[in-house]
């Protein structure tokens, strides 16, 4: 199985508990989260709409909500992706282990997670 994920979604998946924008989004996010834990799943990285965004009600014409919000989301992606080589494909299990090694404190994710709608419910953020 192959997944395409944007940078900040690597953190979102680590803390996902079943919350979402609507039922379709939550169902899709649950499935992507299940697949990323499967041995043999390969992940390609992007800073544009990905397999999670595919079911997001805020995705309009390839942008997250509007141009201003989209710039904020792309910045979040870039903050994660600057630690990774986006030209390569990753084994999913190994990639998420690497994410745990990179992001070890609330300070390490402050520019990414602080303004997130879900950070108070996010298990990943809460454990930092």
PDB file of C-alpha atoms in Angstrom, residues 4 8 30 50 70-71 75 101-102 104 106 124:
ATOM      1  CA  UNK A   4       0.761  10.339   0.018  1.00  0.00           C
ATOM      2  CA  UNK A   8       1.871  18.234   9.186  1.00  0.00           C
ATOM      3  CA  UNK A  30      -9.337   6.561  10.439  1.00  0.00           C
ATOM      4  CA  UNK A  50      -2.829  14.492   0.123  1.00  0.00           C
ATOM      5  CA  UNK A  70      -3.655  27.490   2.783  1.00  0.00           C
ATOM      6  CA  UNK A  71      -0.425  29.464   3.336  1.00  0.00           C
ATOM      7  CA  UNK A  75       3.983  26.567   6.458  1.00  0.00           C
ATOM      8  CA  UNK A 101      12.783  11.146  17.368  1.00  0.00           C
ATOM      9  CA  UNK A 102      12.502  14.584  15.742  1.00  0.00           C
ATOM     10  CA  UNK A 104      10.162  15.466  21.308  1.00  0.00           C
ATOM     11  CA  UNK A 106       5.936  21.044  22.763  1.00  0.00           C
ATOM     12  CA  UNK A 124       0.615  13.354  20.311  1.00  0.00           C
TER      13      UNK A 124
END
